[in-house]
Tab-separated table of C-alpha atoms in Angstrom:
chain	number	residue	atom	x	y	z
J	97	MET	CA	-38.266	66.092	50.780
J	98	THR	CA	-39.763	67.408	54.005
J	99	PRO	CA	-43.523	67.817	54.011
J	100	PRO	CA	-44.625	71.453	54.351
J	101	GLN	CA	-45.874	72.661	57.711
J	102	ASN	CA	-49.482	72.300	58.716
J	103	PHE	CA	-50.511	75.894	57.914
J	104	ASP	CA	-49.177	75.338	54.413
J	105	LEU	CA	-51.458	72.375	53.819
J	106	LYS	CA	-54.550	74.572	53.824
J	107	SER	CA	-53.428	76.263	50.642
J	108	LEU	CA	-53.056	72.939	48.807
J	109	ILE	CA	-55.636	70.861	46.993
J	110	ALA	CA	-55.101	67.417	45.509
J	111	CYS	CA	-57.231	65.761	42.867
J	112	PRO	CA	-59.146	62.922	44.576
J	113	LYS	CA	-59.111	60.910	41.330
J	114	CYS	CA	-55.454	61.136	40.295
J	115	ASP	CA	-53.567	62.598	43.273
J	116	ALA	CA	-52.192	65.599	41.334
J	117	LEU	CA	-51.271	68.381	43.750
J	118	TYR	CA	-52.169	72.047	43.258
J	119	ARG	CA	-51.885	75.279	45.187
J	120	VAL	CA	-55.135	77.226	45.606
J	121	GLY	CA	-55.192	80.985	45.873
J	122	PRO	CA	-58.214	82.880	47.169
J	123	VAL	CA	-61.357	81.406	45.591
J	124	GLU	CA	-63.971	83.911	44.462
J	125	LYS	CA	-67.623	83.155	43.763
J	126	GLY	CA	-68.000	81.922	40.219
J	127	ASP	CA	-64.515	80.387	40.099
J	128	GLN	CA	-64.016	76.894	38.768
J	129	ALA	CA	-60.959	74.649	38.804
J	130	LYS	CA	-60.320	71.430	36.908
J	131	CYS	CA	-57.523	68.948	37.356
J	132	LEU	CA	-55.031	69.379	34.503
J	133	ARG	CA	-54.375	65.666	34.263
J	134	CYS	CA	-57.757	63.964	34.521
J	135	ARG	CA	-60.102	66.977	34.134
J	136	THR	CA	-61.994	66.192	37.318
J	137	VAL	CA	-63.695	69.338	38.626
J	138	LEU	CA	-61.888	70.264	41.845
J	139	TYR	CA	-64.238	73.040	42.804
J	140	ALA	CA	-66.949	75.114	41.145
J	141	ARG	CA	-68.295	77.902	43.303
J	142	ARG	CA	-71.466	79.469	42.044
J	143	ARG	CA	-73.295	82.562	43.144
J	144	ASP	CA	-76.053	81.956	45.728
J	145	ALA	CA	-75.438	78.209	45.423
J	146	GLY	CA	-76.397	77.552	49.074
J	147	LEU	CA	-79.725	79.314	48.807
J	148	ILE	CA	-80.626	77.578	45.538
J	149	ILE	CA	-79.659	74.155	46.909
J	150	ILE	CA	-81.723	74.652	50.052
J	151	SER	CA	-84.799	75.878	48.234
J	152	THR	CA	-84.709	73.091	45.655
J	153	ALA	CA	-84.097	70.509	48.402
J	154	LEU	CA	-87.062	71.835	50.405
J	155	ALA	CA	-89.319	71.807	47.350
J	156	SER	CA	-88.233	68.281	46.389
J	157	THR	CA	-88.859	66.992	49.924
J	158	ILE	CA	-92.421	68.294	49.881
J	159	LEU	CA	-93.038	66.925	46.376
J	160	VAL	CA	-91.649	63.462	47.180
J	161	ILE	CA	-93.739	63.137	50.343
J	162	ALA	CA	-96.889	64.299	48.557
J	163	ALA	CA	-96.190	62.011	45.599
J	164	LEU	CA	-96.059	58.991	47.890
J	165	PHE	CA	-99.801	58.968	48.415
J	166	LEU	CA	-101.106	59.985	44.996
J	167	PRO	CA	-101.624	57.577	42.081
J	168	PHE	CA	-98.627	57.165	39.845
J	169	ILE	CA	-100.023	55.134	36.975
J	170	GLU	CA	-103.580	53.927	36.406
J	171	ILE	CA	-104.557	51.221	33.961
J	172	SER	CA	-107.813	49.680	32.843
J	173	ARG	CA	-108.633	46.629	30.727
J	174	LEU	CA	-111.913	44.857	30.132
J	175	GLY	CA	-113.596	46.966	32.822
J	176	PHE	CA	-111.020	46.127	35.468
J	177	LYS	CA	-109.195	49.124	36.854
J	178	ASN	CA	-106.078	49.496	38.975
J	179	GLY	CA	-104.101	52.473	40.175
J	180	SER	CA	-100.680	52.252	41.676
J	181	THR	CA	-98.911	54.673	44.000
J	182	LEU	CA	-95.162	54.881	44.488
J	183	ILE	CA	-95.504	52.824	47.648
J	184	ASP	CA	-97.376	50.106	45.740
J	185	ALA	CA	-94.570	49.982	43.189
J	186	ALA	CA	-91.995	49.740	45.936
J	187	LEU	CA	-93.955	46.979	47.654
J	188	ALA	CA	-94.495	44.999	44.448
J	189	PHE	CA	-92.172	42.256	45.641
J	190	TYR	CA	-93.612	42.217	49.147
J	191	GLY	CA	-94.793	38.921	50.565
J	192	GLY	CA	-92.862	36.089	49.002
J	193	PRO	CA	-89.224	35.212	48.618
J	194	LEU	CA	-88.497	38.402	46.728
J	195	PHE	CA	-89.309	40.808	49.578
J	196	VAL	CA	-85.603	41.730	49.828
J	197	LEU	CA	-86.082	43.422	46.485
J	198	SER	CA	-88.877	45.503	47.998
J	199	LEU	CA	-86.428	46.892	50.508
J	200	ALA	CA	-83.953	47.689	47.727
J	201	VAL	CA	-86.620	49.446	45.673
J	202	ILE	CA	-88.039	51.420	48.628
J	203	GLY	CA	-84.498	52.387	49.576
J	204	SER	CA	-83.356	53.520	46.179
J	205	ILE	CA	-86.453	55.437	45.077
J	206	ILE	CA	-87.950	56.778	48.344
J	207	ALA	CA	-85.850	56.335	51.476
J	208	LEU	CA	-82.404	57.275	50.173
J	209	PRO	CA	-83.467	60.313	48.106
J	210	LEU	CA	-85.448	61.601	51.119
J	211	THR	CA	-82.558	60.909	53.507
J	212	ARG	CA	-80.172	62.748	51.208
J	213	LEU	CA	-82.553	65.721	51.000
J	214	PHE	CA	-82.849	65.898	54.796
J	215	LEU	CA	-79.085	65.594	55.257
J	216	THR	CA	-78.463	68.338	52.689
J	217	LEU	CA	-80.933	70.642	54.430
J	218	TYR	CA	-79.411	69.825	57.821
J	219	THR	CA	-75.869	70.575	56.631
J	220	LEU	CA	-76.475	73.659	54.529
J	221	THR	CA	-79.243	75.608	56.272
J	222	PRO	CA	-77.032	76.988	59.090
J	223	LEU	CA	-74.226	77.715	56.616
J	224	VAL	CA	-76.497	79.787	54.393
J	225	LEU	CA	-77.829	81.676	57.433
J	226	ASN	CA	-74.217	82.401	58.462
J	227	ARG	CA	-74.603	80.486	61.698
J	228	PRO	CA	-72.207	77.883	63.088
J	229	ALA	CA	-72.844	74.406	61.657
J	230	TRP	CA	-75.275	72.164	63.537
J	231	PRO	CA	-73.786	69.278	65.545
J	232	GLY	CA	-72.860	66.273	63.415
J	233	ALA	CA	-73.057	68.317	60.207
J	234	LYS	CA	-69.805	66.823	58.910
J	235	ARG	CA	-71.029	63.298	59.462
J	236	ALA	CA	-74.350	64.194	57.848
J	237	PHE	CA	-72.693	65.578	54.744
J	238	ARG	CA	-70.322	62.622	54.464
J	239	LEU	CA	-73.241	60.200	54.713
J	240	SER	CA	-75.121	62.159	52.095
J	241	GLU	CA	-72.156	61.877	49.715
J	242	THR	CA	-71.808	58.127	50.376
J	243	LEU	CA	-75.477	57.602	49.545
J	244	ARG	CA	-75.284	59.583	46.303
J	245	PRO	CA	-74.824	56.637	43.884
J	246	TRP	CA	-77.537	54.598	45.624
J	247	SER	CA	-80.283	57.151	45.297
J	248	MET	CA	-81.899	56.193	42.003
J	249	ALA	CA	-84.996	58.327	41.574
J	250	GLU	CA	-84.054	59.362	38.035
J	251	ILE	CA	-83.444	55.765	36.986
J	252	PHE	CA	-86.868	54.840	38.347
J	253	LEU	CA	-88.400	57.495	36.119
J	254	VAL	CA	-86.802	56.025	32.992
J	255	GLY	CA	-88.047	52.637	34.218
J	256	CYS	CA	-91.539	54.168	34.293
J	257	ALA	CA	-91.221	55.318	30.696
J	258	VAL	CA	-90.197	51.827	29.624
J	259	SER	CA	-93.027	50.143	31.516
J	260	LEU	CA	-95.534	52.617	30.052
J	261	ILE	CA	-94.746	51.344	26.606
J	262	LYS	CA	-94.938	47.734	27.775
J	263	LEU	CA	-98.292	48.519	29.399
J	264	THR	CA	-99.929	50.190	26.417
J	265	ASP	CA	-99.965	46.772	24.723
J	266	LEU	CA	-101.841	45.280	27.619
J	267	ALA	CA	-104.261	47.939	28.787
J	268	ARG	CA	-105.271	51.590	28.677
J	269	VAL	CA	-102.781	53.630	30.674
J	270	GLU	CA	-103.143	56.999	32.398
J	271	LEU	CA	-100.403	58.889	34.152
J	272	GLY	CA	-101.311	60.105	37.627
J	273	PRO	CA	-100.316	63.384	39.330
J	274	ALA	CA	-97.536	61.635	41.278
J	275	PHE	CA	-95.750	60.880	38.028
J	276	TRP	CA	-95.497	64.568	37.121
J	277	MET	CA	-94.494	65.468	40.672
J	278	PHE	CA	-91.715	62.944	40.410
J	279	VAL	CA	-90.587	64.429	37.090
J	280	SER	CA	-90.257	67.843	38.731
J	281	VAL	CA	-88.360	66.321	41.656
J	282	ILE	CA	-85.808	64.912	39.208
J	283	LEU	CA	-85.430	68.320	37.532
J	284	LEU	CA	-85.020	70.062	40.908
J	285	MET	CA	-82.439	67.481	41.977
J	286	ALA	CA	-80.494	68.024	38.750
J	287	ILE	CA	-80.409	71.784	39.443
J	288	GLN	CA	-79.352	71.081	43.012
J	289	ASN	CA	-76.532	68.825	41.817
J	290	SER	CA	-75.195	71.361	39.379
J	291	PHE	CA	-74.917	73.975	42.141
J	292	MET	CA	-73.380	71.655	44.729
J	293	CYS	CA	-69.641	72.155	45.224
J	294	ARG	CA	-68.374	69.639	47.751
J	295	TRP	CA	-65.072	71.396	48.246
J	296	SER	CA	-66.772	74.665	49.203
J	297	VAL	CA	-69.156	72.895	51.578
J	298	TRP	CA	-66.280	71.185	53.392
J	299	LYS	CA	-64.424	74.482	53.508
J	300	ALA	CA	-67.463	76.177	55.050
J	301	LEU	CA	-68.063	73.335	57.516
J	302	GLU	CA	-64.524	73.707	58.822
J	303	ARG	CA	-64.975	77.275	60.000
F	66	MET	CA	-45.059	68.152	34.936
F	67	ILE	CA	-47.646	66.983	37.417
F	68	VAL	CA	-46.566	66.536	41.027
F	69	THR	CA	-48.671	64.146	43.053
F	70	ALA	CA	-49.495	64.453	46.717
F	71	ARG	CA	-47.621	61.197	47.325
F	72	ASP	CA	-44.435	62.608	45.739
F	73	LYS	CA	-44.498	65.357	48.355
F	74	GLY	CA	-45.055	62.979	51.250
F	75	LEU	CA	-48.701	63.989	51.521
F	76	VAL	CA	-52.007	62.182	51.292
F	77	CYS	CA	-55.177	63.518	49.723
F	78	CYS	CA	-58.631	63.111	51.239
F	79	GLN	CA	-60.877	61.466	48.653
F	80	SER	CA	-64.029	63.162	49.823
F	81	CYS	CA	-62.943	66.765	50.441
F	82	ALA	CA	-59.675	67.025	48.436
F	83	ARG	CA	-57.785	68.445	51.417
F	84	VAL	CA	-54.157	67.415	51.837
F	85	TRP	CA	-52.502	65.959	54.952
F	86	PRO	CA	-49.142	64.482	56.003
F	87	ILE	CA	-48.888	60.941	54.679
F	88	ASP	CA	-48.946	59.246	58.093
F	89	GLN	CA	-52.191	60.890	59.232
F	90	PRO	CA	-54.925	58.223	59.587
F	91	HIS	CA	-58.062	60.393	59.250
F	92	CYS	CA	-58.850	63.621	57.428
F	93	GLY	CA	-58.801	66.577	59.826
F	94	ALA	CA	-61.538	68.394	57.919
F	95	CYS	CA	-64.157	65.737	57.215
F	96	GLY	CA	-63.010	62.635	59.135
F	97	THR	CA	-62.738	60.303	56.132
F	98	ARG	CA	-60.139	57.551	56.444
F	99	LEU	CA	-57.030	58.532	54.506
F	100	ARG	CA	-55.097	56.192	52.214
F	101	SER	CA	-52.435	57.349	49.809
F	102	ARG	CA	-53.180	54.314	47.619
F	103	ASP	CA	-55.791	51.779	48.593
F	104	GLN	CA	-53.743	48.569	48.742
F	105	MET	CA	-56.790	46.375	49.307
F	106	SER	CA	-58.602	48.021	46.406
F	107	LEU	CA	-57.967	45.365	43.757
F	108	GLN	CA	-58.849	42.479	46.074
F	109	ARG	CA	-62.218	44.036	46.791
F	110	VAL	CA	-62.715	44.845	43.109
F	111	TRP	CA	-62.192	41.196	42.138
F	112	ALA	CA	-64.300	39.838	45.006
F	113	TRP	CA	-67.344	41.949	44.055
F	114	TRP	CA	-66.645	41.339	40.368
F	115	ILE	CA	-66.862	37.560	40.809
F	116	ALA	CA	-70.043	37.928	42.887
F	117	GLY	CA	-71.524	40.138	40.170
F	118	VAL	CA	-70.704	37.713	37.353
F	119	LEU	CA	-72.072	34.756	39.330
F	120	ALA	CA	-75.342	36.560	40.052
F	121	TYR	CA	-75.638	37.569	36.395
F	122	ILE	CA	-75.887	33.934	35.223
F	123	PRO	CA	-79.190	33.010	36.957
F	124	ALA	CA	-80.467	36.485	36.083
F	125	ASN	CA	-80.463	35.453	32.445
F	126	LEU	CA	-81.534	31.835	32.834
F	127	TYR	CA	-84.627	32.273	35.013
F	128	PRO	CA	-87.786	34.210	34.118
F	129	MET	CA	-87.976	37.873	35.045
F	130	LEU	CA	-91.756	38.157	34.671
F	131	HIS	CA	-94.752	35.826	34.899
F	132	THR	CA	-97.435	37.393	32.703
F	133	ARG	CA	-100.997	36.050	32.770
F	134	THR	CA	-103.811	37.389	30.580
F	135	LEU	CA	-107.210	35.888	29.799
F	136	LEU	CA	-105.957	33.902	26.869
F	137	HIS	CA	-102.481	32.808	27.760
F	138	SER	CA	-99.751	32.978	30.349
F	139	SER	CA	-96.055	33.353	29.706
F	140	GLU	CA	-92.720	33.499	31.468
F	141	ASP	CA	-90.135	35.866	30.067
F	142	THR	CA	-86.423	35.959	30.621
F	143	ILE	CA	-84.680	39.306	30.095
F	144	ILE	CA	-83.663	38.595	26.513
F	145	ALA	CA	-86.913	36.911	25.498
F	146	GLY	CA	-88.852	39.856	26.953
F	147	ALA	CA	-86.844	42.357	24.943
F	148	PHE	CA	-87.375	40.393	21.728
F	149	GLU	CA	-91.092	40.178	22.401
F	150	ILE	CA	-91.262	43.957	22.715
F	151	ALA	CA	-89.299	44.319	19.504
F	152	ALA	CA	-91.797	41.981	17.826
F	153	HIS	CA	-94.590	44.325	18.948
F	154	GLY	CA	-92.872	47.077	17.013
F	155	SER	CA	-91.213	49.171	19.713
F	156	ILE	CA	-87.637	48.645	18.609
F	157	ILE	CA	-86.377	51.598	20.659
F	158	VAL	CA	-87.739	50.271	23.943
F	159	ALA	CA	-86.376	46.823	23.167
F	160	GLY	CA	-83.080	48.540	22.517
F	161	ILE	CA	-83.180	50.360	25.864
F	162	ILE	CA	-83.934	47.113	27.704
F	163	LEU	CA	-81.286	45.111	25.856
F	164	GLY	CA	-78.805	47.939	26.344
F	165	ALA	CA	-79.494	48.429	30.039
F	166	SER	CA	-79.691	44.804	31.046
F	167	VAL	CA	-77.456	42.899	28.648
F	168	ILE	CA	-74.957	45.119	26.864
F	169	ILE	CA	-74.145	47.512	29.735
F	170	PRO	CA	-73.626	44.756	32.352
F	171	LEU	CA	-71.447	42.714	30.011
F	172	CYS	CA	-69.382	45.749	28.988
F	173	LYS	CA	-69.051	46.655	32.662
F	174	PHE	CA	-67.669	43.230	33.552
F	175	PHE	CA	-65.067	43.505	30.779
F	176	ALA	CA	-64.237	47.137	31.548
F	177	ILE	CA	-63.660	46.555	35.266
F	178	ALA	CA	-61.596	43.438	34.584
F	179	TYR	CA	-59.542	45.357	32.011
F	180	LEU	CA	-58.896	48.240	34.424
F	181	ALA	CA	-57.906	45.922	37.261
F	182	LEU	CA	-55.588	43.934	34.986
F	183	ALA	CA	-54.172	47.101	33.410
F	184	VAL	CA	-53.193	48.414	36.830
F	185	THR	CA	-51.306	45.249	37.777
F	186	ARG	CA	-49.954	44.065	34.419
F	187	GLY	CA	-49.678	47.206	32.323
F	188	ALA	CA	-51.802	48.097	29.313
F	189	HIS	CA	-51.761	49.414	25.782
F	190	TRP	CA	-54.241	52.130	26.532
F	191	PRO	CA	-52.883	55.457	27.784
F	192	ALA	CA	-53.829	56.416	31.329
F	193	ARG	CA	-56.266	59.089	30.242
F	194	ARG	CA	-58.296	56.664	28.169
F	195	GLN	CA	-58.331	54.174	31.052
F	196	PHE	CA	-59.562	56.920	33.324
F	197	VAL	CA	-62.356	57.861	30.907
F	198	LEU	CA	-63.350	54.186	30.856
F	199	TYR	CA	-63.427	54.217	34.676
F	200	GLU	CA	-65.605	57.341	34.734
F	201	VAL	CA	-68.011	55.834	32.197
F	202	VAL	CA	-68.288	52.612	34.229
F	203	GLU	CA	-68.915	54.602	37.421
F	204	PHE	CA	-71.550	56.744	35.749
F	205	ILE	CA	-73.420	54.117	33.802
F	206	GLY	CA	-73.497	51.251	36.311
F	207	ARG	CA	-76.536	52.463	38.216
F	208	TRP	CA	-78.643	52.621	35.051
F	209	SER	CA	-78.814	48.845	34.831
F	210	MET	CA	-81.337	49.017	37.657
F	211	ILE	CA	-83.929	50.161	35.068
F	212	ASP	CA	-85.033	46.597	34.450
F	213	VAL	CA	-85.625	45.912	38.142
F	214	PHE	CA	-87.750	49.048	38.405
F	215	VAL	CA	-89.694	48.098	35.290
F	216	VAL	CA	-90.514	44.739	36.881
F	217	ALA	CA	-91.551	46.485	40.123
F	218	ILE	CA	-93.833	48.920	38.297
F	219	LEU	CA	-95.392	46.271	36.063
F	220	CYS	CA	-96.074	43.939	38.981
F	221	SER	CA	-97.702	46.657	41.084
F	222	VAL	CA	-99.780	48.181	38.294
F	223	VAL	CA	-100.948	45.109	36.395
F	224	GLN	CA	-103.202	43.505	38.983
F	225	LEU	CA	-106.482	43.297	37.055
F	226	SER	CA	-107.784	40.061	38.578
F	227	VAL	CA	-108.593	37.687	35.676
F	228	ALA	CA	-108.005	40.181	32.859
F	229	ALA	CA	-104.262	40.433	33.300
F	230	SER	CA	-101.704	40.074	36.040
F	231	ILE	CA	-97.928	40.130	36.252
F	232	ALA	CA	-95.759	38.620	38.992
F	233	PRO	CA	-92.002	38.986	39.476
F	234	GLY	CA	-89.640	36.096	38.760
F	235	VAL	CA	-86.502	34.963	40.560
F	236	ALA	CA	-84.294	36.558	37.917
F	237	ALA	CA	-85.301	40.020	39.157
F	238	LEU	CA	-83.568	39.353	42.472
F	239	ALA	CA	-80.489	37.826	40.835
F	240	PHE	CA	-80.265	40.731	38.417
F	241	ALA	CA	-80.570	43.369	41.157
F	242	CYS	CA	-77.820	41.599	43.122
F	243	SER	CA	-75.604	41.497	40.044
F	244	VAL	CA	-76.041	45.247	39.453
F	245	ILE	CA	-75.364	46.088	43.107
F	246	PHE	CA	-72.272	43.851	43.278
F	247	THR	CA	-70.823	45.363	40.089
F	248	MET	CA	-71.462	48.885	41.419
F	249	LEU	CA	-69.573	47.943	44.585
F	250	SER	CA	-66.792	46.465	42.465
F	251	ALA	CA	-66.416	49.684	40.465
F	252	GLN	CA	-66.565	51.796	43.638
F	253	SER	CA	-63.786	49.719	45.221
F	254	PHE	CA	-61.415	50.599	42.389
F	255	ASP	CA	-58.935	53.314	43.343
F	256	PRO	CA	-58.523	55.465	40.181
F	257	ARG	CA	-55.229	56.877	41.435
F	258	LEU	CA	-53.665	53.501	40.627
F	259	ILE	CA	-54.238	54.221	36.913
F	260	TRP	CA	-52.042	57.305	36.984
F	261	ASP	CA	-49.229	55.748	39.002
F	262	ARG	CA	-48.101	53.804	35.942
F	263	ILE	CA	-47.394	56.983	33.997
F	264	GLU	CA	-44.157	57.534	35.884
F	265	THR	CA	-42.829	54.196	34.625
F	266	PRO	CA	-42.840	53.866	30.804
F	267	PRO	CA	-45.844	51.889	29.478
F	268	THR	CA	-45.223	48.205	28.831
F	269	LYS	CA	-45.991	46.882	25.400
F	270	ASP	CA	-46.109	43.396	23.976
F	271	ALA	CA	-43.464	42.450	21.412
F	272	THR	CA	-46.066	41.447	18.831
């Protein structure tokens, strides 16, 4: 069988998870397509997705940066008191043979989420404003997708919940403002994720 | 009947789902390297898998936390720590810790090994169920990091001079490595290999 010509290829879409091939017609806002074989979502375009993603990304960036310097958890026992910021938690393993872990923790809860937010803003802002994409936008978006599984802010939050219960045995615990800021960041990121359609972004970047 | 991109002499881009002639090395839309089937996939899966299993052994043998309060000091391995929490009455938290750091990692090792063997040797499970298993492994793998974050939070917060202090143990590093290696192992797996076996009838043992 001869492969179709190049202009034909644009009207095709293949499932990245099972290689099933489909033909795509014109895609309207609000349309969604799933692979028939493995049910992977091929695309899901939602109304005003770009604007919502940008605004949530901007809000999360501000919240994460502010949360860095405010106390996360404070404990007291027998008159001794200690508060811990996000940076303290990330640097818990610092100094000593375990400092590699510090890097991993800083990366997964602060550096990578922030990097992904910046990359998302960089890629999508010109698209939403109907301007040509900024230089390197494709590379930025690809990097952002590669980093996705390594950005673990939400897992950190569950870790916090677990340590809270461990801590209540040991001392009196108070949650700081940074904790609640982090909770809202996770919610904003979940909204952002549900509106993100990779296929549409790549389509838009190609123009 | 599903037609795959490979049947048509095409290759699908795994990051943007666009389709290209099979001999094209890089995606014309996003620049990702194109492979119809990742031939090196299983080798990388097994390499990271072995690294993950090896790192998991010291993670369970060495202490995760050194806890020191006024009256006594203790060193807890992952399992001992979970049982201690259960003894304090928080069964649910003990369950979360045991689930995230013992049951999930072990299940992940078996699941990845099963998928890799199923692709080369054939399996009883239908392709769809194998694919669901793959998706679950991909989704859940990151959550094992909870325990590392708990250690980081505890060590940064509980610094109350003589009243109580917690320091990280070597197992934290080994455990983090194990989680990261298993994530890399699961990411190396090419899910399209699962579906390729559908075309040939499934092999079954005589028993």
